[in-house]
CSV table of C-alpha atoms in Angstrom, one decimal:
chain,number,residue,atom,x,y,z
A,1466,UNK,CA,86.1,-139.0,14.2
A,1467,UNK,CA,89.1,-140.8,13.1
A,1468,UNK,CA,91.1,-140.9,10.0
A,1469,UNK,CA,89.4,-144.1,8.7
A,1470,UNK,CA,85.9,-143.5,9.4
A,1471,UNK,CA,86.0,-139.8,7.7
A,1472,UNK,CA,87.9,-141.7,4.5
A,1473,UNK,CA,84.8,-144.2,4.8
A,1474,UNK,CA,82.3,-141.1,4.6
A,1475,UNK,CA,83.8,-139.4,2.2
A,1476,UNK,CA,84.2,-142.0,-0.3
A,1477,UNK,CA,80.6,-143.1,0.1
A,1478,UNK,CA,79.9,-139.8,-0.4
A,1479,UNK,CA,81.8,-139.5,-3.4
A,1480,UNK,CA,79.8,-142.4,-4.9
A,1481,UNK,CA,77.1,-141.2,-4.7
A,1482,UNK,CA,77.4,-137.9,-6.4
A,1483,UNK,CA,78.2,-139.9,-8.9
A,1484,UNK,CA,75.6,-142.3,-9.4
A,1485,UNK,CA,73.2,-139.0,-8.2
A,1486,UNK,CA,73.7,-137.8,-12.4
A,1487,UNK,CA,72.9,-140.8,-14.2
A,1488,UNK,CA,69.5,-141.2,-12.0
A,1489,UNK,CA,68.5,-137.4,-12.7
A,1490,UNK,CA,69.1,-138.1,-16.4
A,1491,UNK,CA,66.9,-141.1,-16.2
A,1492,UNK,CA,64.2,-139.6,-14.8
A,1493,UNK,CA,64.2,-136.8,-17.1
A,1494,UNK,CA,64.1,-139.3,-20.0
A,1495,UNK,CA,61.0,-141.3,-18.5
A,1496,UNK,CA,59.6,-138.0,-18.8
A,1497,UNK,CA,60.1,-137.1,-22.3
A,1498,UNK,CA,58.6,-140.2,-23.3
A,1499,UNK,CA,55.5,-139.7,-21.1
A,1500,UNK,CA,55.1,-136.2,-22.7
A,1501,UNK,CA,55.6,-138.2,-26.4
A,1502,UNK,CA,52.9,-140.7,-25.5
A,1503,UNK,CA,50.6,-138.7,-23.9
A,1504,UNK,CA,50.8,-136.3,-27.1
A,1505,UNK,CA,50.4,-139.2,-29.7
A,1506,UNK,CA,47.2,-140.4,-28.0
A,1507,UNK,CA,46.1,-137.1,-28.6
A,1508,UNK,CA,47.2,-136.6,-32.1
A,1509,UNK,CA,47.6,-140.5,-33.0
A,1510,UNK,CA,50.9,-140.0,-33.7
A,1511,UNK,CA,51.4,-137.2,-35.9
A,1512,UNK,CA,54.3,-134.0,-35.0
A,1513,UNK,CA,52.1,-131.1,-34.1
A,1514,UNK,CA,53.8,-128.0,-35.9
A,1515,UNK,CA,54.7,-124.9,-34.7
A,1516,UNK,CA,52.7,-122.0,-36.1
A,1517,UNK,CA,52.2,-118.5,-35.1
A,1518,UNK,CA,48.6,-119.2,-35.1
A,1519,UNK,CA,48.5,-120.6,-31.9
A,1520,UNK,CA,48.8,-118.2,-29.0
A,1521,UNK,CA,49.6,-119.2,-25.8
A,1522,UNK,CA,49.8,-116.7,-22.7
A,1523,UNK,CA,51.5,-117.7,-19.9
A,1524,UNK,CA,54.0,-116.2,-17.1
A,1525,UNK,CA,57.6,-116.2,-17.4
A,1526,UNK,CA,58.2,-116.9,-14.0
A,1527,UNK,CA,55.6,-118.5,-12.2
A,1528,UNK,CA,55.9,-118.5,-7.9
A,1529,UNK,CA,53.9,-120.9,-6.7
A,1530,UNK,CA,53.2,-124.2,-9.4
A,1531,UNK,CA,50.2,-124.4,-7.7
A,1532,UNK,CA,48.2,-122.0,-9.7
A,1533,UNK,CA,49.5,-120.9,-12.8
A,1534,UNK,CA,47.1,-118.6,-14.9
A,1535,UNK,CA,47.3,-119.9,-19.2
A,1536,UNK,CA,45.3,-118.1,-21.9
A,1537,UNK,CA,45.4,-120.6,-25.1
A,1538,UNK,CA,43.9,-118.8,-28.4
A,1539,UNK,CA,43.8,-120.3,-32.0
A,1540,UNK,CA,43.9,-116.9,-34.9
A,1541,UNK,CA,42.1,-118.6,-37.0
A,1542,UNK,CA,38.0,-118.9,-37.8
A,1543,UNK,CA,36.2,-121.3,-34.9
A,1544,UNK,CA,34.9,-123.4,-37.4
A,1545,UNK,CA,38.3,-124.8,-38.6
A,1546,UNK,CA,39.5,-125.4,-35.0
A,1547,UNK,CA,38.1,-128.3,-33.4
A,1548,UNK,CA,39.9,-128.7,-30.1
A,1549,UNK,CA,43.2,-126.9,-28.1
A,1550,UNK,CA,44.5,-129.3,-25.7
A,1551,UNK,CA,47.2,-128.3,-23.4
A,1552,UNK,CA,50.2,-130.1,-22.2
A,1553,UNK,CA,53.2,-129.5,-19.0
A,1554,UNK,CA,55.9,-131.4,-20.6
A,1555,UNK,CA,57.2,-132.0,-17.0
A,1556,UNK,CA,54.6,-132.9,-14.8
A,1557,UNK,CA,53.7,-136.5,-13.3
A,1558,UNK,CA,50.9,-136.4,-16.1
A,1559,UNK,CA,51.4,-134.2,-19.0
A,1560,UNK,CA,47.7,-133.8,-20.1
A,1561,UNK,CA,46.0,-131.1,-18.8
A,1562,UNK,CA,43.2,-130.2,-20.3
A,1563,UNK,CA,41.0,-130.4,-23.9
A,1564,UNK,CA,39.0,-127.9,-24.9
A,1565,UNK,CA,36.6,-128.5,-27.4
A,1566,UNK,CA,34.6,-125.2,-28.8
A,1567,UNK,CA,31.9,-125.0,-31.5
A,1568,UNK,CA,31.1,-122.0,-33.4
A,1569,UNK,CA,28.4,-120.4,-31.0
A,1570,UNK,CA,31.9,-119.6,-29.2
A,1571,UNK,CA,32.7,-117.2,-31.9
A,1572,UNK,CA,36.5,-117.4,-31.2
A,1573,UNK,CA,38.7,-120.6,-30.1
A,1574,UNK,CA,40.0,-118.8,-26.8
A,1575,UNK,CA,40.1,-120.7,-23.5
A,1576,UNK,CA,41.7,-119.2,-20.1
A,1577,UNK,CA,42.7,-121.2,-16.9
A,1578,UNK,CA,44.9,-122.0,-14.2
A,1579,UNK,CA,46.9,-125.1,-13.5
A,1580,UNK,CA,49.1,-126.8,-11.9
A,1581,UNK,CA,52.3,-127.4,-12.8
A,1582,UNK,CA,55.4,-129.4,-11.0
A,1583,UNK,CA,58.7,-127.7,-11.8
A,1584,UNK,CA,59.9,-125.2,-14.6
A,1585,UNK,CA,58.9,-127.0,-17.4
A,1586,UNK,CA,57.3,-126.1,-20.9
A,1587,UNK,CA,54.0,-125.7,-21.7
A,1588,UNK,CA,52.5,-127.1,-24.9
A,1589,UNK,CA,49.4,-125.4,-26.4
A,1590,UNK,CA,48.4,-127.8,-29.3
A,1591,UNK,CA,45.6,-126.9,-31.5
A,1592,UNK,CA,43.7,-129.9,-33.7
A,1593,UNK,CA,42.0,-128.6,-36.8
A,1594,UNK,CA,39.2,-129.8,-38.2
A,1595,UNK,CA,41.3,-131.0,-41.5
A,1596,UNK,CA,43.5,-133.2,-39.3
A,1597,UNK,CA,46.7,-131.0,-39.1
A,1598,UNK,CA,48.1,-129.7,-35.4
A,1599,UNK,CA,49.3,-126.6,-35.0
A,1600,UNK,CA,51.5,-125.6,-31.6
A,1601,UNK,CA,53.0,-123.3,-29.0
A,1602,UNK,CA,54.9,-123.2,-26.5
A,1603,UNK,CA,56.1,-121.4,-24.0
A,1604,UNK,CA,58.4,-121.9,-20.7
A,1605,UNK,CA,57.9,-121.6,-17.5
A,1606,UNK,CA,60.0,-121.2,-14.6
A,1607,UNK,CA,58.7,-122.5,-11.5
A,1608,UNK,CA,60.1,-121.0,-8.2
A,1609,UNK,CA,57.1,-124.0,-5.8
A,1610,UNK,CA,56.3,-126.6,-7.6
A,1611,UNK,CA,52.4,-127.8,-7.0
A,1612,UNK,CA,51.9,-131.1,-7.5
A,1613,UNK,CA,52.4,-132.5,-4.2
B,1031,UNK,CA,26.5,-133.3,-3.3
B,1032,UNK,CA,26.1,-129.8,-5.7
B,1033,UNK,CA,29.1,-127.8,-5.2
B,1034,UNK,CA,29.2,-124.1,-5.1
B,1035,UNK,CA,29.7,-122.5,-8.7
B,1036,UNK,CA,30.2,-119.1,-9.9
B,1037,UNK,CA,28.9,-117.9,-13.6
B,1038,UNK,CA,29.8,-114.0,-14.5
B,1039,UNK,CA,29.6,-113.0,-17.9
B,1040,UNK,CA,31.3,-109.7,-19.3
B,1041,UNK,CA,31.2,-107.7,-19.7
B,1042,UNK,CA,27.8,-106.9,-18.0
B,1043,UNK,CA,26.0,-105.0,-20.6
B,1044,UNK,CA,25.8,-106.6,-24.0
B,1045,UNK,CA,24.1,-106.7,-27.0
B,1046,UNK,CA,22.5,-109.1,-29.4
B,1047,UNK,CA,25.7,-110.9,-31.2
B,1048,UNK,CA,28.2,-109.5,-28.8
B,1049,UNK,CA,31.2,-112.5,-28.1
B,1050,UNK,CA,31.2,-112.3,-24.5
B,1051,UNK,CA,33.7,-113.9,-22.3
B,1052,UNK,CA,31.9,-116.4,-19.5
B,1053,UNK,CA,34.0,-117.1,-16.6
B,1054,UNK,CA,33.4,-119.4,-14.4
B,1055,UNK,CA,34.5,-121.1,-10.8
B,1056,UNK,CA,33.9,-123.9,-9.2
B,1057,UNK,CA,34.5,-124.4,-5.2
B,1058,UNK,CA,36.7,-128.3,-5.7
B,1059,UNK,CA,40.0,-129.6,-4.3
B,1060,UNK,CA,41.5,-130.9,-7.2
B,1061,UNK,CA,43.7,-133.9,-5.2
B,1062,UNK,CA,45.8,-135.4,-8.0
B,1063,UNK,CA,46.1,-138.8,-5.9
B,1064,UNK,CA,49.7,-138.2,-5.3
B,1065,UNK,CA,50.0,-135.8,-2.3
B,1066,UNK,CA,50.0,-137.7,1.1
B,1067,UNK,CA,48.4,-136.1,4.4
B,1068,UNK,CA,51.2,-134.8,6.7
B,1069,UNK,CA,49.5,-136.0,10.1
B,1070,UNK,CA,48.7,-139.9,8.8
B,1071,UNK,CA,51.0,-140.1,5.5
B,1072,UNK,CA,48.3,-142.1,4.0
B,1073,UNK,CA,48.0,-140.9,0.3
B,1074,UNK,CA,44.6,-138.9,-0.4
B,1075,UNK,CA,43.0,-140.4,-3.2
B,1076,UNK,CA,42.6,-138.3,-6.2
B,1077,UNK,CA,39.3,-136.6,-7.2
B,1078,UNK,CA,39.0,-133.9,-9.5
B,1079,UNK,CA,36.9,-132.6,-12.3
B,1080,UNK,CA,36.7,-134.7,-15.4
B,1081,UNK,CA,34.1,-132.9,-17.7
B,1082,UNK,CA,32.9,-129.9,-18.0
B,1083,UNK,CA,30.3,-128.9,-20.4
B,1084,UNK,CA,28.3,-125.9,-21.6
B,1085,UNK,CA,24.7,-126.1,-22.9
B,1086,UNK,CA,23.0,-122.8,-24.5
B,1087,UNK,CA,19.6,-123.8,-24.9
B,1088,UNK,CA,19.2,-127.3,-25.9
B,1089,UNK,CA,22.8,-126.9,-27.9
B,1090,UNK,CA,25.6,-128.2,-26.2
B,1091,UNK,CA,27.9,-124.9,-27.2
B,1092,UNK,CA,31.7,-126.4,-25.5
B,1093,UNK,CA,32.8,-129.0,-23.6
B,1094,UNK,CA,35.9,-129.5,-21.7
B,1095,UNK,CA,38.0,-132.7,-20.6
B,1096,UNK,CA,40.0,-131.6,-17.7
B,1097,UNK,CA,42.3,-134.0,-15.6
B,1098,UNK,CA,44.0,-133.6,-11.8
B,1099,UNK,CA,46.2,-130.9,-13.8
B,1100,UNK,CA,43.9,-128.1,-13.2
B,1101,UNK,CA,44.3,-126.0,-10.0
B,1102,UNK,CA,42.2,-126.0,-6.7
B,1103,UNK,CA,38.7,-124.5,-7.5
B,1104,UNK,CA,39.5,-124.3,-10.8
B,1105,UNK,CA,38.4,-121.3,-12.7
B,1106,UNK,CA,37.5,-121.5,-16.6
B,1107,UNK,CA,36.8,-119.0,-19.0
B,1108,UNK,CA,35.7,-119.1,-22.6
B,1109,UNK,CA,34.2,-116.9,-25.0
B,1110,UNK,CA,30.4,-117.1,-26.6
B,1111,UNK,CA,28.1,-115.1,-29.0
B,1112,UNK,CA,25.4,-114.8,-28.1
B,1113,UNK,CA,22.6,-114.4,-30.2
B,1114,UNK,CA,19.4,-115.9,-28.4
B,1115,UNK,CA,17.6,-115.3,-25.1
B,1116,UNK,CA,18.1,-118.8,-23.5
B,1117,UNK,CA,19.5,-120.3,-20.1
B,1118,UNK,CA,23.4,-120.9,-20.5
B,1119,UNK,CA,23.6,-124.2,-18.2
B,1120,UNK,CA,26.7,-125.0,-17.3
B,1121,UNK,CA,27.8,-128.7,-16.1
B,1122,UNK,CA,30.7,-130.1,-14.1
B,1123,UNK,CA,31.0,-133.5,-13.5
B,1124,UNK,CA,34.4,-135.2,-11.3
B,1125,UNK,CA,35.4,-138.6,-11.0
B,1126,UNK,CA,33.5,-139.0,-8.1
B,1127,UNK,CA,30.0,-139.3,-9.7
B,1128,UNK,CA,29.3,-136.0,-8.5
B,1129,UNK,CA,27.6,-133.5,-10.2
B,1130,UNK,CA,27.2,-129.8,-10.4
B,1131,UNK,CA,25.1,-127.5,-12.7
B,1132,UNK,CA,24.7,-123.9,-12.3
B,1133,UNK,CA,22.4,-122.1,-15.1
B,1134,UNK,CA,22.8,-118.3,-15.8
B,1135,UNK,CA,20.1,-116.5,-17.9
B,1136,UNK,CA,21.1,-114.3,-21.1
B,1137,UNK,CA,19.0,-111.9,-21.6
B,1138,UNK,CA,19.4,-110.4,-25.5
């Protein structure tokens, strides 16, 4: 390799870590607002809040995205709660899952496993039956991801 | 085509208005629609489980909207009182038009 050629490389190399940045920061955007949108057409846009009513169980570090075990519980009486719908802020689609119980449940407790694509939070969002949302989260650090 | 399912209830002895947790498991892939095949890179096209729902008796007790977020064979568990003798039917449905029940009887 001569002088010129490796100058060649290494500048395009240079340009690219650059430009590499920007593109990351833009894709982590698009994300944000796919989490925001697929949140208001759950709640119709109204800010879930953050109460220590909702519990959400998930593992700190989680090895393979592929199967990630959640346990989503609402503290209060099943007949106030009217759905938990769960969210990975990070994933190619956000919504996961609603769960609607009734009160032959006897408690608003749903546990399952899913997927998720890199560490990302997990959003446990509970919608009462007066119209308020309650919410938990929790992060997750994923070592596979498992969305494909 | 009816897929195979998997109903327990615990714990195994219980008594009349007892919350019991149901768990439950379903034998489905799950494909999001964004994973290609590695031999043919031709994307394989999503189909997962969109419904799930819970009948005890004639009273439709929970239902569930899942999307392709859920894992493989996706396993579920909830809680329910139960306070009646009756079938507890349980009903998955994917995005396929297929359709799979399995029905576990509580005895009380």
């Amino acid at each position: 390799m001569n002088r010129r050629s490796f100058l060649k490389t290494t500048a395009v190399a240079a340009s690219l870590a650059a430009v590499a940045p920007i593109v990351n920061v833009k894709s982590a955007k698009a994300d944000e607002n796919k989490f925001k949108e697929a949140l208001n057409k759950i709640t119709g846009g109204k800010t879930p809040k953050t109460s220590s009513d909702v519990k959400l169980v998930a593992p700190n570090i989680a090895e393979n995205g592929a199967v990630v075990p959640i346990k989503a519980s609402v503290n209060l009486p099943v007949e106030q709660v009217k759905a938990i719908h769960v969210f990975a802020k990070d994933n190619p689609n956000p919504y996961v899952f609603s769960f609607y119980p009734t009160t032959q449940n006897g408690e608003a407790f749903i546990s399952t496993r899913i997927k998720l694509a890199k560490t990302t939070e997990v959003y446990a969002v509970a919608e009462l039956n007066d119209g308020t949302f309650l919410q938990a989260f929790k992060k997750v650090k994923v070592t596979i991801g498992g969305c494909g | 085509m009816p897929r195979r399912a998997m109903v327990k209830i615990k714990p195994r002895r219980y008594k009349k208005g007892d919350i019991v947790t149901v768990a439950t498991v379903i034998m489905h892939p799950m494909e999001t629609g964004m994973r290609k095949d590695k031999k043919t890179g031709k994307v394989i096209p999503a189909h997962y489980i969109t419904d799930v729902e819970v009948y005890y008796g004639d009273e439709r007790v929970t239902y569930m909207k899942t999307t392709s977020g859920l894992s493989a064979n996706p396993f579920i568990a909830f809680k329910l009182k139960v306070d009646k003798a009756a079938p507890l039917k349980i009903i998955w449905k994917d995005n396929k038009g297929d359709v799979t029940e399995k029905v576990v009887k509580i005895r009380v």
